[in-house]
CSV table of C-alpha atoms in Angstrom, one decimal:
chain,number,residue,atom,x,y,z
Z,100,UNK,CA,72.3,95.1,130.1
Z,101,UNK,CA,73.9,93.3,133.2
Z,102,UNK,CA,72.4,90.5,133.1
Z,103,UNK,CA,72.9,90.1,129.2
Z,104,UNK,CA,76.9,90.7,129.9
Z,105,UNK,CA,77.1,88.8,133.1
Z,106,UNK,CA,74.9,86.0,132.0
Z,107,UNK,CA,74.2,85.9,128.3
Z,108,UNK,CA,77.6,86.8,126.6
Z,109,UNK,CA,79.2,84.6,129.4
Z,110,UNK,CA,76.7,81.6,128.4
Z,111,UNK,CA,77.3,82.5,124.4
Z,112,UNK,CA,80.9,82.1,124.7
Z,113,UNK,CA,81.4,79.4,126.9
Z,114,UNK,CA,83.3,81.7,129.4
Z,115,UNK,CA,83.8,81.8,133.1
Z,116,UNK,CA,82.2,85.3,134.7
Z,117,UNK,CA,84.5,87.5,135.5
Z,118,UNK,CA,84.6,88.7,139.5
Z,119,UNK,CA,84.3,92.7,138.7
Z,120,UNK,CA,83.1,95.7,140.6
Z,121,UNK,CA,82.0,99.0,139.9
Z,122,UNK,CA,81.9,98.5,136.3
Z,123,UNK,CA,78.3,100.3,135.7
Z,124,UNK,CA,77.2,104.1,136.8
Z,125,UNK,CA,73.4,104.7,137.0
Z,126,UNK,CA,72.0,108.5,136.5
Z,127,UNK,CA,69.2,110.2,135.6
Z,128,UNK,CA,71.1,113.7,135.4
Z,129,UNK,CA,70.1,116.3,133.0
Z,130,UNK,CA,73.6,116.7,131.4
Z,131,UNK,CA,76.6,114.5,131.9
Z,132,UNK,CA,80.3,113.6,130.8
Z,133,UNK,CA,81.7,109.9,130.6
Z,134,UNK,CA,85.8,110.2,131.3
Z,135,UNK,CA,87.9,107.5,131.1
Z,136,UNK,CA,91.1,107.3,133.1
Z,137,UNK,CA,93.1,104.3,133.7
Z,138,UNK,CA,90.9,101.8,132.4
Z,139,UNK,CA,88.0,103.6,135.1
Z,140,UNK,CA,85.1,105.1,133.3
Z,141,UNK,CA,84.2,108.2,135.6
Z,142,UNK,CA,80.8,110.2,135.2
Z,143,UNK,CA,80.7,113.7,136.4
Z,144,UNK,CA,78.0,116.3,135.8
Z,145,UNK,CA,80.7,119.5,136.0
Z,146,UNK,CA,81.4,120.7,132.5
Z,147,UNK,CA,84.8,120.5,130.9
Z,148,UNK,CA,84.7,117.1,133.6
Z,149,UNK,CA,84.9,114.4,131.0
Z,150,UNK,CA,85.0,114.1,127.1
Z,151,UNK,CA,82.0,112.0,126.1
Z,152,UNK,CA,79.0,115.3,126.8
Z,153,UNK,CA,75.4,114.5,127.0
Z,154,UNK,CA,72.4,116.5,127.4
Z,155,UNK,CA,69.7,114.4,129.2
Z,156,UNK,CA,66.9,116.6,128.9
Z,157,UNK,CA,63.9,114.7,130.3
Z,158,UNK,CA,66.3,112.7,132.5
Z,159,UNK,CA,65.9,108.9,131.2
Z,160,UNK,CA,67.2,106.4,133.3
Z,161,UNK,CA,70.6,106.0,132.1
Z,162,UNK,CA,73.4,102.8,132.6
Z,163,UNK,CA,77.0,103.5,131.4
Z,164,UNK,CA,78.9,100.2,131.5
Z,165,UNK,CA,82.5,99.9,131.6
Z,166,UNK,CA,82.3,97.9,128.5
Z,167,UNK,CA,86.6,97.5,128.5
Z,168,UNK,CA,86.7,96.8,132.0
Z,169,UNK,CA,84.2,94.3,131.3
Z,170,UNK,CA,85.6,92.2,128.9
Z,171,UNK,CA,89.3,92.7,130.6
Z,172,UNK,CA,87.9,90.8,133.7
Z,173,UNK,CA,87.3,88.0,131.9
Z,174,UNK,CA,89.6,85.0,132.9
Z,175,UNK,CA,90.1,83.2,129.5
Z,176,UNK,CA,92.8,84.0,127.8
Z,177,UNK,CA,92.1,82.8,124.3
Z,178,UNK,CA,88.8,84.5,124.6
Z,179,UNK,CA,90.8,88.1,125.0
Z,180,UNK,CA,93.3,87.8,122.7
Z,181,UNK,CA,93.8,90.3,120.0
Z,182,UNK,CA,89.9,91.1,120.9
Z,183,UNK,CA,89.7,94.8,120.3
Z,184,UNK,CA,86.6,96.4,122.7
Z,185,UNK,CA,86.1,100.2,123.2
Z,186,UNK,CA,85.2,102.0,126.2
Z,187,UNK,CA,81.6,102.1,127.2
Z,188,UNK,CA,78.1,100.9,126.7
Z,189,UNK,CA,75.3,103.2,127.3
Z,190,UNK,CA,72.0,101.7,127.8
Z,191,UNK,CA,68.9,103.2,128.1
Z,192,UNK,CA,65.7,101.6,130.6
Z,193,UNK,CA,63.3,102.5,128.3
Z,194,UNK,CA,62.7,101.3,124.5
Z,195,UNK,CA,65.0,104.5,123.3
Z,196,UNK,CA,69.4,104.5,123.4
Z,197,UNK,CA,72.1,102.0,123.0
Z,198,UNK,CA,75.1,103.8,122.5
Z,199,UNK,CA,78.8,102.1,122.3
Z,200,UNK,CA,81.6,104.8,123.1
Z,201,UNK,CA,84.9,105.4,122.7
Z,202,UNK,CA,87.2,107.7,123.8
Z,203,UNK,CA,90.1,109.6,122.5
Z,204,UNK,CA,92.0,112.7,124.5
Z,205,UNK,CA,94.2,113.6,121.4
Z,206,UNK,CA,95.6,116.5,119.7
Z,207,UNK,CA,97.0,115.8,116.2
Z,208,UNK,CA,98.1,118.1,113.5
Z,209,UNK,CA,99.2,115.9,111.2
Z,210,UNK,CA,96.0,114.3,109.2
Z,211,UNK,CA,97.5,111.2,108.5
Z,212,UNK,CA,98.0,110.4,112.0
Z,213,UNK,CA,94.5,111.9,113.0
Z,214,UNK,CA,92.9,109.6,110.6
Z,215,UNK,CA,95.2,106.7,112.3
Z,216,UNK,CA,93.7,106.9,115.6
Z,217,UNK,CA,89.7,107.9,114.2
Z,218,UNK,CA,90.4,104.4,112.2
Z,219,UNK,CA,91.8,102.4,115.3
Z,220,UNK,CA,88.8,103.9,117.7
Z,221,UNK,CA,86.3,102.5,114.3
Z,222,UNK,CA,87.7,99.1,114.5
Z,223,UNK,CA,87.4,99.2,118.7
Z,224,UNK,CA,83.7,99.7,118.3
Z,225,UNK,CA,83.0,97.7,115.1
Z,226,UNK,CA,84.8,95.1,116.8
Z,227,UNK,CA,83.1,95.3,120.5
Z,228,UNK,CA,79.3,95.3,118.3
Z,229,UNK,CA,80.2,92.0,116.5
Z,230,UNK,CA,81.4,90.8,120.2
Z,231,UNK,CA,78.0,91.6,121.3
Z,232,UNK,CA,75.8,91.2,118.3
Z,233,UNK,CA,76.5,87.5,118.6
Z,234,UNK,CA,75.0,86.6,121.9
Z,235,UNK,CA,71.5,86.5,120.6
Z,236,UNK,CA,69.7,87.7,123.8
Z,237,UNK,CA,72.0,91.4,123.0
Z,238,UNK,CA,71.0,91.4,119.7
Z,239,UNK,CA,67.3,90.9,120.2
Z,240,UNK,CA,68.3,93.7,123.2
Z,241,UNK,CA,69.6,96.0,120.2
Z,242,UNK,CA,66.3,95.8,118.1
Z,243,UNK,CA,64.0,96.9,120.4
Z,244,UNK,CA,66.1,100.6,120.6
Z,245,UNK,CA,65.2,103.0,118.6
Z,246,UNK,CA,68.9,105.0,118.1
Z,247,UNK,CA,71.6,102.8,118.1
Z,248,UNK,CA,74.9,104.2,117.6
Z,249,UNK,CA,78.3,103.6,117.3
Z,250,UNK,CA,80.3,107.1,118.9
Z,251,UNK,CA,84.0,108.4,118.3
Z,252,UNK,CA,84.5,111.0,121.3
Z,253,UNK,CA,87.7,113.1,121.4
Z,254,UNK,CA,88.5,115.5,123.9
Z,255,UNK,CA,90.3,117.4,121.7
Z,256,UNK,CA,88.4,119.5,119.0
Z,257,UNK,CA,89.0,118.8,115.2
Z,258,UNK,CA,86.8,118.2,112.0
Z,259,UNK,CA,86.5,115.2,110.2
Z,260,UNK,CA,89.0,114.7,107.1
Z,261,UNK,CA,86.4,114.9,104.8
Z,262,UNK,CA,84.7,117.9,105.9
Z,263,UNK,CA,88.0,120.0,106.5
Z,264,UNK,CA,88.3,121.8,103.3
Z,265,UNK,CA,85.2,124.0,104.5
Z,266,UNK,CA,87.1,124.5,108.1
Z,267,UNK,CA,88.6,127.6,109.1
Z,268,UNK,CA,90.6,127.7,112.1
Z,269,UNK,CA,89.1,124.2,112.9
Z,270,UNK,CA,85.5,125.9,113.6
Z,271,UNK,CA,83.5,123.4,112.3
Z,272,UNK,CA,82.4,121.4,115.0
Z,273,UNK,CA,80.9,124.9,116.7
Z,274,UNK,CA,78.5,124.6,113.5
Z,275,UNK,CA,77.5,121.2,114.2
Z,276,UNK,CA,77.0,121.0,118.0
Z,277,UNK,CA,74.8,117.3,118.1
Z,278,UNK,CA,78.0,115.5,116.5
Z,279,UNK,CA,78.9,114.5,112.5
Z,280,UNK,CA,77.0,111.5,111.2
Z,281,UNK,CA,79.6,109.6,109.1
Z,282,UNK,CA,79.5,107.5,106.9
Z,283,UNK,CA,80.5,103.7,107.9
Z,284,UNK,CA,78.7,100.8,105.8
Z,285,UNK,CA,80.2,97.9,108.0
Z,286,UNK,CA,79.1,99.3,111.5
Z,287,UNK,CA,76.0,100.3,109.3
Z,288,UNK,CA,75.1,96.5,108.3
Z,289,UNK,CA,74.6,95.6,112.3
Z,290,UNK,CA,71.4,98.4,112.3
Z,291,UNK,CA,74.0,101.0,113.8
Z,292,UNK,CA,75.1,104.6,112.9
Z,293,UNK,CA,78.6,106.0,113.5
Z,294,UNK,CA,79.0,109.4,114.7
Z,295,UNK,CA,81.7,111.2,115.7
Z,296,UNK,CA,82.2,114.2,118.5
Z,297,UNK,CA,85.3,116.7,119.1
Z,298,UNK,CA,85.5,119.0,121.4
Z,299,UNK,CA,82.2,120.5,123.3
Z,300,UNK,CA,79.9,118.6,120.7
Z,301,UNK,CA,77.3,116.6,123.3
Z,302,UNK,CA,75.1,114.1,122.4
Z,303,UNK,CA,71.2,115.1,123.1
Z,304,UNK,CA,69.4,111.8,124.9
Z,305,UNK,CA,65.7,112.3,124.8
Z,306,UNK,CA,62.6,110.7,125.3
């Protein structure tokens, strides 16, 4: 995935590479969490560390990219403009994951506002996949994973509007510990699922 950033989105879009460093984490740990804090994505294997949580049971070579520091780097100008990216990447070495995450740290009662800022952090990643889904080299990238997903992550725990009349106390997301699958037809056309994650709910990576 850093040669498709560096070199084939660069090519696509006619850009100048950025000069960036420590944009990319590498791990193979069995369970993980992604912060991000001050445009630095930080991985840390302590729980209650970070708010994206994964379990990496058989410990697969994993690369989280800084996906917003990436495209931030960039000197063009017109090229950034009004271009919305999330967060991350996470990419896989083998055949299996390419996530794109992004990350939320808020605690909202009121459910108009809530469904504000799950709408802004759909539009960041349905946004960043078209970005990417462009260069040909990342799409041909994409179809050769076998889970691809789009991923909502908020620190903070809550239940997703249209499951909350069956929420007590805001419980739900203890029942459904691997995330909520939602529905999302337009991140759907690119081959992608959209999933969101409050609270402890960690995504399982296996082989």
């Amino acid at each position: 995935m850093e040669d498709l950033l560096m070199n084939s989105l660069i090519s696509h879009y006619n850009l100048t590479a950025p000069t960036i460093t420590n944009w990319f984490i590498q791990t193979t740990a069995t369970y993980f969490e992604i912060e991000d804090t001050n445009a630095e994505i930080s991985l840390d294997v302590t729980k209650g560390s970070g708010t994206g949580k994964f379990k990496n049971q058989d410990a697969l070579n994993i690369r989280v990219f800084n996906y917003d520091k990436f495209i931030t780097s960039i000197p063009n100008e017109p090229f950034k403009h009004c271009r919305k990216r999330c967060d991350f990447l996470l990419d896989s070495r083998n055949h299996r994951y390419l996530i794109l995450g992004e990350i939320k740290d808020r605690r909202i009662l009121d459910e108009n506002a809530r469904e504000n800022v799950r709408m802004i952090a759909k539009n960041q990643l349905l946004s960043s996949l078209k970005t990417l889904l462009e260069v040909p080299e990342i799409d041909s990238h994409s179809t050769h994973k076998d889970i691809k997903r789009c991923c909502y992550f908020n620190k903070q725990s809550s239940s997703p509007a249209t499951l909350t009349a069956t929420t007590a106390f805001n419980r739900l997301p203890n029942f459904y510990t691997d995330g909520f699958q939602m529905s999302n037809p337009e991140i759907e056309a690119y081959g992608f699922d959209f999933y969101e994650y409050t609270g402890e709910q960690t995504m399982t990576l296996m082989n």
